[in-house]
Coordinates of C-alpha atoms and ligand atoms in Angstrom, one line a residue:
X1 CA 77.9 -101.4 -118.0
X2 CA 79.8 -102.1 -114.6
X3 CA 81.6 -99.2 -112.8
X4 CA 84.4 -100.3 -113.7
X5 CA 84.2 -100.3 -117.5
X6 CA 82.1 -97.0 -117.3
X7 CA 85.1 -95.7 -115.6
X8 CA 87.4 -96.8 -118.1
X9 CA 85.4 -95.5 -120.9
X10 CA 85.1 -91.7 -119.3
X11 CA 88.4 -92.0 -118.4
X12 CA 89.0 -92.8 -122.0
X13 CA 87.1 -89.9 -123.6
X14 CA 88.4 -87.4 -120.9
X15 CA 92.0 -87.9 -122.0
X16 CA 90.9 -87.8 -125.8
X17 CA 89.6 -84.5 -124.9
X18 CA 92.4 -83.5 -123.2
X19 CA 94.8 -84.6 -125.3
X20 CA 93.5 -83.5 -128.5
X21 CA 92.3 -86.9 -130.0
X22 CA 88.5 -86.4 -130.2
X23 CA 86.8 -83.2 -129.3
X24 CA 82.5 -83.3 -129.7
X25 CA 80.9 -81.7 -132.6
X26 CA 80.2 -78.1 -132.4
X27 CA 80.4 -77.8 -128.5
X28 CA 80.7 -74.3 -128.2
X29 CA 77.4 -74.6 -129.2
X30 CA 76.4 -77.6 -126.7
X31 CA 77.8 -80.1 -129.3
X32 CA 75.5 -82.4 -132.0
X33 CA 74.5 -85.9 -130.9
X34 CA 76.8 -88.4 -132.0
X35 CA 79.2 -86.6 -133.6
X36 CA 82.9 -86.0 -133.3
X37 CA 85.4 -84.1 -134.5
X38 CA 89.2 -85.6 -134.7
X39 CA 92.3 -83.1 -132.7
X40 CA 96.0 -82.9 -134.1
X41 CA 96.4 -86.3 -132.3
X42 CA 93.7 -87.8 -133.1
X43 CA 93.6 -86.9 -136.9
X44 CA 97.2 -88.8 -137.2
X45 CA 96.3 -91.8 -135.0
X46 CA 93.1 -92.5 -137.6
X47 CA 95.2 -91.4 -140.7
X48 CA 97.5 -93.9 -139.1
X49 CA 94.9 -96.8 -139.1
X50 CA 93.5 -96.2 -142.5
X51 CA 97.0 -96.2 -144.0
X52 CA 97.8 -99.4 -142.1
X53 CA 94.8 -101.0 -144.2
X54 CA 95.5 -99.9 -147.2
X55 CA 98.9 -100.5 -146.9
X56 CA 97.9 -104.1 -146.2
X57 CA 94.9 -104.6 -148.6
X58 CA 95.9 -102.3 -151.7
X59 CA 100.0 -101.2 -151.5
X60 CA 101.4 -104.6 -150.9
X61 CA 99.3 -106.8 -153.0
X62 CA 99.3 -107.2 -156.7
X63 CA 95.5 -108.2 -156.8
X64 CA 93.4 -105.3 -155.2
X65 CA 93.1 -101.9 -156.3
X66 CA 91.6 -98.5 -155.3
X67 CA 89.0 -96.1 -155.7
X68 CA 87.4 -93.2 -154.5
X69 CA 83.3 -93.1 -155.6
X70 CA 81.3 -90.3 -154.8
X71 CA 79.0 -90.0 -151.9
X72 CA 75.9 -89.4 -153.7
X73 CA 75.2 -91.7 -156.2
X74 CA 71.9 -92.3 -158.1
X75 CA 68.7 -93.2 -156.3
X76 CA 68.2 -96.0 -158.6
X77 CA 71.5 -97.6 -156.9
X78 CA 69.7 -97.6 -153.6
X79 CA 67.0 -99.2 -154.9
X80 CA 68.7 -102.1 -156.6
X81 CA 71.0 -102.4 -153.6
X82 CA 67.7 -103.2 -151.5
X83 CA 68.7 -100.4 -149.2
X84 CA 65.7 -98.1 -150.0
X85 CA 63.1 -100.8 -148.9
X86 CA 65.3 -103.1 -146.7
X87 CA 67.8 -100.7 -144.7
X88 CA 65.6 -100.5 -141.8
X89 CA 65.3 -100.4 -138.3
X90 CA 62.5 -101.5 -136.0
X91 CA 61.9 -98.0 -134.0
X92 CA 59.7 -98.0 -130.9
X93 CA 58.8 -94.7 -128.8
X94 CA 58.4 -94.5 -124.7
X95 CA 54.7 -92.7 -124.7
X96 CA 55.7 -91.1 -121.8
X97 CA 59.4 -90.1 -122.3
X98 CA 59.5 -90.5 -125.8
X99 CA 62.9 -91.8 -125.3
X100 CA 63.6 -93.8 -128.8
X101 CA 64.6 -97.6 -129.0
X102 CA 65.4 -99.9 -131.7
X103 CA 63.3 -102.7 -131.1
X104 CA 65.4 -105.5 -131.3
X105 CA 67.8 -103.9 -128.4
X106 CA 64.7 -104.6 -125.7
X107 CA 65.1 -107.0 -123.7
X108 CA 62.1 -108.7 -122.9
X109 CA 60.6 -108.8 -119.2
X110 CA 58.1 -110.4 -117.0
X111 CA 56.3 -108.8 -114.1
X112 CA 52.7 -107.9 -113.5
X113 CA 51.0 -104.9 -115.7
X114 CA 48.9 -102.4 -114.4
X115 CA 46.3 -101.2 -117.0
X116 CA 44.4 -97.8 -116.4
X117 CA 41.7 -97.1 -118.9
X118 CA 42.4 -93.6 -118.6
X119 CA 42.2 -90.1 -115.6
X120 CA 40.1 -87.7 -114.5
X121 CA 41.6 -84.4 -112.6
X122 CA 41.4 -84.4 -109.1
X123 CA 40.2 -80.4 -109.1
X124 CA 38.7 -79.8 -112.3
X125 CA 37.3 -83.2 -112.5
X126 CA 38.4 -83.2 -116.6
X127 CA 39.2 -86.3 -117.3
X128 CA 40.7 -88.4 -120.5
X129 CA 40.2 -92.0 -121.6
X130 CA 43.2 -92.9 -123.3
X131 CA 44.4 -96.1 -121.8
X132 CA 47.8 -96.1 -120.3
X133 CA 49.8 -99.4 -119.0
X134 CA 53.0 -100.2 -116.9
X135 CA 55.5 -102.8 -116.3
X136 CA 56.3 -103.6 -112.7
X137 CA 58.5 -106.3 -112.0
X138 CA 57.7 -106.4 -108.1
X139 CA 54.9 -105.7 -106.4
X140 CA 57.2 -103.0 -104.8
X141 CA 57.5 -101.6 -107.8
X142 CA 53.3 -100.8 -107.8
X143 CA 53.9 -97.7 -106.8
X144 CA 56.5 -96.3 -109.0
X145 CA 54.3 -97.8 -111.5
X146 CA 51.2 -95.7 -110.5
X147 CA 53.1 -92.3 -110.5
X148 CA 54.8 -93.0 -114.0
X149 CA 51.0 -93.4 -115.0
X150 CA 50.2 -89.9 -113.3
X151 CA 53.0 -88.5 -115.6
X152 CA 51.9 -90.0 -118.6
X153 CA 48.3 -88.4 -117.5
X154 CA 50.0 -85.1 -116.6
X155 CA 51.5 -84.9 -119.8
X156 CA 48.3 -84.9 -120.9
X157 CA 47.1 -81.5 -119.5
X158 CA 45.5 -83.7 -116.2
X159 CA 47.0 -82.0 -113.3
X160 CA 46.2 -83.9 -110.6
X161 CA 45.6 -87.5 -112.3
X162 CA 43.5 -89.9 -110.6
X163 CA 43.7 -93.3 -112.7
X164 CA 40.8 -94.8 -113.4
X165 CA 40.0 -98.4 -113.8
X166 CA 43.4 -100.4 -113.0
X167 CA 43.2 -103.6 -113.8
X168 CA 46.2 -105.9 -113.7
X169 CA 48.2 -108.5 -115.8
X170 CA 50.9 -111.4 -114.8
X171 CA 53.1 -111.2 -118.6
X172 CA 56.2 -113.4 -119.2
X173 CA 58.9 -112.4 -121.4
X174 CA 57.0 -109.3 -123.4
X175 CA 59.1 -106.3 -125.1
X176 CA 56.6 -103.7 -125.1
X177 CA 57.8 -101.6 -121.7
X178 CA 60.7 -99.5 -121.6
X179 CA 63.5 -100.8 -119.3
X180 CA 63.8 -97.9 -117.9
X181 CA 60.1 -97.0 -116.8
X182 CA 58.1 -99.9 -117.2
X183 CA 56.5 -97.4 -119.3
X184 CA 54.7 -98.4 -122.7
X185 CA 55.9 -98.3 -125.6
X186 CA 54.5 -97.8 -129.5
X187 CA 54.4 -100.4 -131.8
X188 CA 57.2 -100.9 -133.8
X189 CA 57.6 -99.2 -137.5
X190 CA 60.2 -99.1 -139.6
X191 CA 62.5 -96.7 -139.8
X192 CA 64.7 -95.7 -142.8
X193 CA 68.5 -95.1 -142.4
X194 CA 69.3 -93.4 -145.3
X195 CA 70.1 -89.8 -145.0
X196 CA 68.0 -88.0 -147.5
X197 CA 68.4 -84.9 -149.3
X198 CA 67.7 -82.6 -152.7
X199 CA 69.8 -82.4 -155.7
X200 CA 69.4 -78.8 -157.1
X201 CA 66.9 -75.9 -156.2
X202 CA 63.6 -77.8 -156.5
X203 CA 63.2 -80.4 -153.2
X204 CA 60.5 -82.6 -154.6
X205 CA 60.8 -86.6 -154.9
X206 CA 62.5 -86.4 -158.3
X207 CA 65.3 -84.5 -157.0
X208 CA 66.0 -86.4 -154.3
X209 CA 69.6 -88.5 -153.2
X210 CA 70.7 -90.3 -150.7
X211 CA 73.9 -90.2 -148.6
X212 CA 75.6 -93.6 -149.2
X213 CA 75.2 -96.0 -146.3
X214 CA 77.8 -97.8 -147.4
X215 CA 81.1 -97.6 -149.5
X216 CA 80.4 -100.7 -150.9
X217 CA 78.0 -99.9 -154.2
X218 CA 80.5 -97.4 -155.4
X219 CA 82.4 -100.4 -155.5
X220 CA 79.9 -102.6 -157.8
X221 CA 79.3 -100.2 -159.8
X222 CA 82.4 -99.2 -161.2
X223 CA 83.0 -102.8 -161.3
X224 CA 83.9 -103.4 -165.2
X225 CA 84.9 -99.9 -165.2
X226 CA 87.7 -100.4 -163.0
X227 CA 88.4 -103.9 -164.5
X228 CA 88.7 -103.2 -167.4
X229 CA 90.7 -100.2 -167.0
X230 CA 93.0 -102.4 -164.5
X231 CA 92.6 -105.4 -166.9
X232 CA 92.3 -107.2 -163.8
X233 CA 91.3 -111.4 -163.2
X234 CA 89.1 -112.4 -161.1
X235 CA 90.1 -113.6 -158.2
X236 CA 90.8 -109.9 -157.8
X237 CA 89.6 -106.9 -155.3
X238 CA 88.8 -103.5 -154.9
X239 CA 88.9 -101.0 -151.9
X240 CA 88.0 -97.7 -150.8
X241 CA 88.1 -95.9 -147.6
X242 CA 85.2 -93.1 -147.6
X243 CA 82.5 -91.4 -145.6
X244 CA 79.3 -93.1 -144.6
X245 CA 76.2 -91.9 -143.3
X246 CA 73.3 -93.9 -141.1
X247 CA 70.3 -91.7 -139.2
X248 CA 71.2 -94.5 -136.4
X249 CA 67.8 -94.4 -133.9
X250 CA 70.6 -95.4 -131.2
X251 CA 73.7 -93.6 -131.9
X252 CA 76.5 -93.9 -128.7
X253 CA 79.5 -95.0 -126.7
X254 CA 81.6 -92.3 -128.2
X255 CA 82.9 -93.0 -131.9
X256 CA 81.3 -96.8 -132.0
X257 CA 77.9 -95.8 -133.2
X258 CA 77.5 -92.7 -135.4
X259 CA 75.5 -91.0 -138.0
X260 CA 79.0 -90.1 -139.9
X261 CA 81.2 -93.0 -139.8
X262 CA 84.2 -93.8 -142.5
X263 CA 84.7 -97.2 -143.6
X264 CA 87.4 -99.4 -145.4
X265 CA 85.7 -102.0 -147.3
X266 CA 87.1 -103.9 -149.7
X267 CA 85.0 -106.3 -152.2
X268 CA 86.8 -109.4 -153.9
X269 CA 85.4 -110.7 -156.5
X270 CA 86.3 -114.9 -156.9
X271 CA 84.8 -117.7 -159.2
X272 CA 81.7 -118.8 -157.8
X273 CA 83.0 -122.3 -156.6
X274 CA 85.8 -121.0 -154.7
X275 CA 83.9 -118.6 -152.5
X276 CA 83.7 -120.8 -149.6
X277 CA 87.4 -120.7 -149.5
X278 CA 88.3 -117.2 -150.1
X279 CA 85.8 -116.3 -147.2
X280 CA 88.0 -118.3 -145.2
X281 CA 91.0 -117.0 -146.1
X282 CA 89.5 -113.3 -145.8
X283 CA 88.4 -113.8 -142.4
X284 CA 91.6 -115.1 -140.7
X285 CA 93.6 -112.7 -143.0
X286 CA 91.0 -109.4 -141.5
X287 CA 91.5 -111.4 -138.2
X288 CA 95.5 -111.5 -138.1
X289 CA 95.7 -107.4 -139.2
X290 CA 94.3 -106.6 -135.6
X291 CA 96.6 -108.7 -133.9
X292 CA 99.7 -107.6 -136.1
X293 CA 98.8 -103.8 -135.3
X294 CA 99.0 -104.8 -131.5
X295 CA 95.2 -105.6 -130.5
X296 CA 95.5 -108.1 -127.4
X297 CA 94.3 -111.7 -128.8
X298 CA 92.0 -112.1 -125.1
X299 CA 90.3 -108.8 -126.4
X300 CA 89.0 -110.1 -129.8
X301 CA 86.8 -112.4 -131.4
X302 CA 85.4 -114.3 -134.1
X303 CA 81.8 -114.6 -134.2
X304 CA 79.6 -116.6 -136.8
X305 CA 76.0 -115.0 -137.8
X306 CA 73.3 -116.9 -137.5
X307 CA 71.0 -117.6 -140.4
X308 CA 68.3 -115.3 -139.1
X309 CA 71.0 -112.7 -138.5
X310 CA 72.3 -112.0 -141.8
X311 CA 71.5 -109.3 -143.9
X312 CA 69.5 -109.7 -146.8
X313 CA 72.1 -110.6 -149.7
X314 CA 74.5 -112.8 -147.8
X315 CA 74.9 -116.3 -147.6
X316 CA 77.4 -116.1 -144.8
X317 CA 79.1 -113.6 -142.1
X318 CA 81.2 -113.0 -139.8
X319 CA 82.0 -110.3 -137.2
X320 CA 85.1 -109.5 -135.3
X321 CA 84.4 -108.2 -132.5
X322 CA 86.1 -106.1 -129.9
X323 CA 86.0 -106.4 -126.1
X324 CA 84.7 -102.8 -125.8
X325 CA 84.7 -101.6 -121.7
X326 CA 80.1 -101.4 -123.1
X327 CA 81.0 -105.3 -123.9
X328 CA 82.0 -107.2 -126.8
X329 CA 80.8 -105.5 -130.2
X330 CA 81.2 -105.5 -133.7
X331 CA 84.5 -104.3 -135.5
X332 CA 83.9 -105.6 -138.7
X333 CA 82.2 -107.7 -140.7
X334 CA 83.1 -110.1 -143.3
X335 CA 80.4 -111.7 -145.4
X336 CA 80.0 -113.9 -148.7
X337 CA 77.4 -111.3 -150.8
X338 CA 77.2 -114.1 -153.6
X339 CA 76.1 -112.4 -157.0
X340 CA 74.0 -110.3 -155.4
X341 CA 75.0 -106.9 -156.2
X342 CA 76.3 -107.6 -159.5
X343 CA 73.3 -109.5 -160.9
X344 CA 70.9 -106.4 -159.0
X345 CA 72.8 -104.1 -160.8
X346 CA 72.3 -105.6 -164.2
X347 CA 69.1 -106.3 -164.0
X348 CA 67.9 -102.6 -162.9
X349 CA 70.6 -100.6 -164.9
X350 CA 70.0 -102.9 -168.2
X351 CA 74.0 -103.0 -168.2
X352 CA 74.8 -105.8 -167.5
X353 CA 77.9 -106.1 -165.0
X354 CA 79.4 -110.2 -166.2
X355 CA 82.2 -111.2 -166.9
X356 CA 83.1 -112.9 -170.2
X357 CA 85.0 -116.0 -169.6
X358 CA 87.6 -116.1 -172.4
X359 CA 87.7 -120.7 -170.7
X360 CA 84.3 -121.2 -171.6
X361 CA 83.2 -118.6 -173.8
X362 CA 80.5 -117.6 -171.4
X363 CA 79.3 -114.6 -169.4
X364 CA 79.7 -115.1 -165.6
X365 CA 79.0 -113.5 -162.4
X366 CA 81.9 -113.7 -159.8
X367 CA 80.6 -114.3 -156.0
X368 CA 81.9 -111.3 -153.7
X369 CA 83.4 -111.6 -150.3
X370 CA 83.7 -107.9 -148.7
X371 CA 85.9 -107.2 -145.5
X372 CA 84.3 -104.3 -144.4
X373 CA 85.6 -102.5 -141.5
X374 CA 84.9 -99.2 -139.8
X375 CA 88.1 -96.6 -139.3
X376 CA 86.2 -94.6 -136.3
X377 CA 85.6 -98.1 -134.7
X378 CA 89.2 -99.3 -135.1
X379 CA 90.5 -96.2 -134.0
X380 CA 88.4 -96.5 -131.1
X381 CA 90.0 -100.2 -130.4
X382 CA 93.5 -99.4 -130.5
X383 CA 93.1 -96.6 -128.6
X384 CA 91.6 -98.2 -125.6
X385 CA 93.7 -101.2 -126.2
X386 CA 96.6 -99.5 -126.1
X387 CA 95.8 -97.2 -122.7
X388 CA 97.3 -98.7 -119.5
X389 CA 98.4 -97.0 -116.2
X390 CA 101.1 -98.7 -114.4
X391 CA 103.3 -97.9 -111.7
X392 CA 102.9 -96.3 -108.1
X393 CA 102.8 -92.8 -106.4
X394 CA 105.8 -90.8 -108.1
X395 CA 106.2 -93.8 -110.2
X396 CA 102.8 -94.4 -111.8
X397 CA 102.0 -93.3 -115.5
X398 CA 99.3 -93.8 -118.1
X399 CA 100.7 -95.2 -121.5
X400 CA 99.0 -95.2 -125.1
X401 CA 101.1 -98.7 -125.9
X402 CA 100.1 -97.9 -130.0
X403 CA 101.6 -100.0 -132.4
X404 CA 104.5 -97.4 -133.7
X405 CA 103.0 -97.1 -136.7
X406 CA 100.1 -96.1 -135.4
X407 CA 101.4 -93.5 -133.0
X408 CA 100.4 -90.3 -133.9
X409 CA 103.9 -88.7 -132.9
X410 CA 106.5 -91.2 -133.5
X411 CA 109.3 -88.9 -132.2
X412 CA 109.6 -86.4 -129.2
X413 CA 113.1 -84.3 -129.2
X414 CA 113.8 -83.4 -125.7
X415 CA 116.5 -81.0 -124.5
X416 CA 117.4 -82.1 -120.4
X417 CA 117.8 -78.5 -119.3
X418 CA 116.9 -75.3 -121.2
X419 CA 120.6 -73.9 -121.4
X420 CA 124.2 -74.9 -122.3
X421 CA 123.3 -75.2 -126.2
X422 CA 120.7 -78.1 -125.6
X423 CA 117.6 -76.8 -126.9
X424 CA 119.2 -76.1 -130.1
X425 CA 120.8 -79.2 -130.2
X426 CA 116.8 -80.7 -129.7
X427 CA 115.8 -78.3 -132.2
X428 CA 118.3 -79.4 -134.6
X429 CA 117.4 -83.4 -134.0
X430 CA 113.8 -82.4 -134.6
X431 CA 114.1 -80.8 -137.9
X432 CA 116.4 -83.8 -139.3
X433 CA 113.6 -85.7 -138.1
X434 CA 110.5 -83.8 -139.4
X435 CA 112.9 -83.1 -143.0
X436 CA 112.5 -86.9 -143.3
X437 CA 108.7 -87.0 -142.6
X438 CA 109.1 -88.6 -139.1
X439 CA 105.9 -86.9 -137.3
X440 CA 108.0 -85.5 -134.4
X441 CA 107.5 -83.1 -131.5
X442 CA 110.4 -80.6 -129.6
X443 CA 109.2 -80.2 -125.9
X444 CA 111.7 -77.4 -123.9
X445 CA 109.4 -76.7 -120.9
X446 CA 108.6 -79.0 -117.8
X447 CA 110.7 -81.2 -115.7
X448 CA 111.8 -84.2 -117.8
X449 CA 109.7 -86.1 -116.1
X450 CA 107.5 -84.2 -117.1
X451 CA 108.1 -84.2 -120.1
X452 CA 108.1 -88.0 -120.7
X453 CA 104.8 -88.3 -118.9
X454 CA 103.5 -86.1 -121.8
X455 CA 104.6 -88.3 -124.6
X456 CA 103.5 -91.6 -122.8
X457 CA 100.1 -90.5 -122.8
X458 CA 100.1 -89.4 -126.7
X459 CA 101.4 -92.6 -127.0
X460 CA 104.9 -91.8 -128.7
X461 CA 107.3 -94.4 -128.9
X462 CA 110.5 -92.9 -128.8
X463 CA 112.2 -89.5 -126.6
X464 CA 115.5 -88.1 -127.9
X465 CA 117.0 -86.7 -124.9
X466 CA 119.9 -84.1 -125.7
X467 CA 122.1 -83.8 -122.2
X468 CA 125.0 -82.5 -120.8
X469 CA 127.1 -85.4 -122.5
X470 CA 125.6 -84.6 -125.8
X471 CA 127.7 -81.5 -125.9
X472 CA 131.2 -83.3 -124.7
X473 CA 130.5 -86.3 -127.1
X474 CA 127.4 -85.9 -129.9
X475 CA 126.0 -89.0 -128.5
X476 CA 121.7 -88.5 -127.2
X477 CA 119.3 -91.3 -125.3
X478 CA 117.1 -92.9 -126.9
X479 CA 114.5 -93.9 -124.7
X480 CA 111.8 -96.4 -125.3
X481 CA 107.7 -96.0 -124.2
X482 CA 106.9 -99.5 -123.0
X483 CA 110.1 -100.6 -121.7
X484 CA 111.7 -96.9 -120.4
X485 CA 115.0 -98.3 -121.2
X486 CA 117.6 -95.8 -122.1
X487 CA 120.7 -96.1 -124.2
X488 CA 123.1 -93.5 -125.9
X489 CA 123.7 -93.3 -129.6
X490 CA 125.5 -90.8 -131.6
X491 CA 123.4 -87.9 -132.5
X492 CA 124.0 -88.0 -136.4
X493 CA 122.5 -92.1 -136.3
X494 CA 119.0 -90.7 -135.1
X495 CA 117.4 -90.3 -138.0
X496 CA 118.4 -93.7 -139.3
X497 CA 118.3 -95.3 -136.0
X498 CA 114.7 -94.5 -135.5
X499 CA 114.1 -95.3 -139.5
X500 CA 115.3 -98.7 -138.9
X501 CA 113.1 -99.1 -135.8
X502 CA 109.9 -97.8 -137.2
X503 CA 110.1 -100.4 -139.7
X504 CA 111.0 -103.5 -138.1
X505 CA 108.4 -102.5 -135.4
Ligands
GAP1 N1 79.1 -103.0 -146.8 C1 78.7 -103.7 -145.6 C2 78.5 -102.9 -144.5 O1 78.4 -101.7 -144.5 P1 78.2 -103.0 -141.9 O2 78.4 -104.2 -140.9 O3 76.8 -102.4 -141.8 O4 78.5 -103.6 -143.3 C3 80.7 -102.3 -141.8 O5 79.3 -101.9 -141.7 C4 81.4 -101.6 -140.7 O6 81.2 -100.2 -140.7 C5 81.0 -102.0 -139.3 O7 81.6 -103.2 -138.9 C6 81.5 -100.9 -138.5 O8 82.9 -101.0 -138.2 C7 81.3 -99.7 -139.4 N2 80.0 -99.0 -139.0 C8 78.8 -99.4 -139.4 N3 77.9 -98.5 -138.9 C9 78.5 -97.6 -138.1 C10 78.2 -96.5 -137.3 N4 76.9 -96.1 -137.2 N5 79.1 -95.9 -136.6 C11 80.4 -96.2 -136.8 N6 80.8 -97.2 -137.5 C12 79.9 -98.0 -138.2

């Protein structure tokens, strides 16, 4: 990452901190890897988001509906899923750091190894013959090469390592050093994702479960539950927004990549000849809700899998991605599942999972194409597509430019001074507001300026401002985030005023 988007991205986690969006997990006590715990802010902003998808994919259509499935489900949907053989990730170790990689995130690299068959100890003379090799990719690079060796030996209980034997290597484009080292690396195994544990008292193999991976299964296997209970026709969907878990061997950059994610998928279920066609219609449709919720169009992407990419029950998929400041990564993916599930499901619950065609008289399985989208990842998006600093000196600010209906506050009420009846006045504007459920805030203390600065950087939309002209007239300023414009309107109009505007933003 260049020091620039580094920058950006501690700048980014320092204000979420500071502001009460994201907080780490548990940091009084040092904090747990990869996770993160949502502030007052931050809990609104991703309330925000998921409400803005279902409000797109469930509220406003006549053709999806909801549900809310259980994380733990049976094992045997884990095994018909594939997930319980195929959900893996090739792991490799550093031998000498024992720094963990997925496999497929090495880069390979050419240079010249140096092999030691093993080292003795320069006082005790003890030695050990377990061979040991390094990467270097210069020959200046010999000697940083050599001491990673002595660690490796040193490690090993050889205090002062003499390496025995070198013997050297010109390799092209191999994967089997760590990038950061040169140091070898194990071979690859696989490594499970599933988070396992026991149902019950007894933790043996029978009792145990797995944490889903994914929303999606709860999905296909209420399937005829839930369409029969809906009476729904295919084409026809189903969503949930839910908790998943993933032992990722490479969790990171903040929210993007976590063991304890929630996602919003949604699995739509379409005649087997029109698949092709609803895919496409799924993809620009997951494509435009980005856009319409205020993601810049130079910062996102479409991007097509390749065959050798996709995952073992698609036939097609693709990602938007996200110009993160780590580079452009995934947002969400859309895929064509086919049958898959639905005929997997039948087969190993011996229910089977068709529909009965009332056309032809026949049983059918409908193809799925599944949105699926992460909320932590999204959340992450608009956030650090909405952050801008502008302006000089006295002048400059930082801004969250949310979407309003993704600001977490959409409202602050703002006296000018703290006397002459104006903080009641504020007061008084804030509870209309909050007695209509319009997330607001009442802010007495500071400069204005202040003041303002404050909201900007939560990302609120709108400042009241009560003044001395409020108490001759009734009338407040309204003034805008992006544009700081300010105009006057009557006190008794707020509520409906910023109504109006919060739903033809
Ligand atoms: N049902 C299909 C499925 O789960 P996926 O691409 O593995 O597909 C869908 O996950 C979305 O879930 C991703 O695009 C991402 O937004 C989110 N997601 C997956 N793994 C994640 C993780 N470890 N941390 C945060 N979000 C994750």
């Amino acid at each position: 990452m260049s020091g620039n988007r580094q920058d950006k991205m501690a700048t980014i986690v320092a204000l979420c901190k500071r502001r009460g969006f994201i907080f780490q997990s548990s940091e009084i006590y040092g904090g747990l890897n990869s996770c993160w715990d949502y502030g007052p802010l931050g809990v609104e902003l991703k309330r925000n988001v998921k409400e803005a998808w279902w409000k797109s994919m469930v509220s406003s259509r006549r053709d999806i509906v909801g549900i809310d499935a259980s994380i733990l489900m049976h094992p045997k949907v884990w095994e018909a899923s594939g997930h319980l053989k195929g959900f893996t990730d090739p792991l490799v170790d550093c031998l000498l750091t024992k720094k963990r990689f997925r496999a497929d995130d090495i880069e390979p690299q050419s240079g010249t190894v140096l092999h030691f068959t093993g080292a003795k100890d320069r006082e005790s003379d003890a030695a050990i013959t377990e061979p040991y090799s390094v990467l270097a990719k210069t020959p200046a690079d010999f000697d940083k090469a050599r001491k990673t060796a002595r660690e490796f030996y040193q490690q090993r209980s050889i205090v002062k390592p003499e390496l025995l034997g070198e013997t050297t290597e010109e390799v092209e484009n191999t994967t089997g050093f760590n990038p950061e080292n040169g140091g070898k690396l194990t071979e690859a195994r696989n490594f499970n994702l599933m988070f396992r544990t026991f149902m019950g008292p007894v933790e043996d193999a029978s009792s145990t479960v797995y944490m889903r991976p994914e929303t999606a299964q709860g999905i296909f296997v209420n399937f005829l539950n839930v369409q029969q209970a809906s009476r729904m026709k295919i084409p026809f969907g189903i969503a949930q927004i839910g908790k998943s878990f993933r032992n990722e061997i490479t969790p990171g950059n903040f929210t993007y990549r976590t063991r304890e994610f929630e996602q919003m998928e949604m699995e739509y279920f379409v005649p087997p000849e029109e698949d092709e066609n609803w895919y496409e219609y799924w993809k620009n449709t997951r494509f435009n809700w980005y856009l319409e919720y205020g993601i810049k169009k130079e910062n996102i992407r479409l991007r097509d899998h390749e065959k050798n990419e996709l995952a073992h029950y698609a036939k097609a998929c693709v990602d938007v991605e996200y110009k993160f400041p780590f580079g452009w990564s995934e947002l969400e993916g859309i895929a064509n599942r086919t049958d898959f599930d639905l005929k997997q499901h039948s087969n190993s619950s011996g229910k089977s999972l068709a529909l009965f065609d009332e056309e032809t008289k026949e049983h059918m399985f409908p193809f799925v194409i599944e949105p699926a989208a992460g909320a932590d990842r999204a959340t992450l998006a608009f956030l650090i597509d909405s952050y801008d600093v502008e302006g000089e000196g006295k002048d400059k600010r930082t801004v969250l430019r949310f979407h309003p209906s993704l600001s977490p506050i959409k409202v602050a009420s703002l006296p000018l001074v703290k006397r002459d009846g104006m903080p009641e006045k504020a007061e008084k504007i804030y509870n209309d507001l909050l007695s209509h459920s319009i997330s607001s805030f009442l802010d007495i203390n500071l400069s204005i300026g202040r003041r303002y600065a404050r909201q900007d950087e939560a990302g609120t939309p709108y400042c009241i401002t009560v003044d001395g002209q409020t108490m001759e007239d009734g009338t407040v300023t309204i003034r805008e985030r992006d544009t700081r414009e300010q105009y006057r309107v009557a006190s008794d109009s707020v509520v409906e005023c910023i109504t109006s505007k919060l739903r033809n933003a």
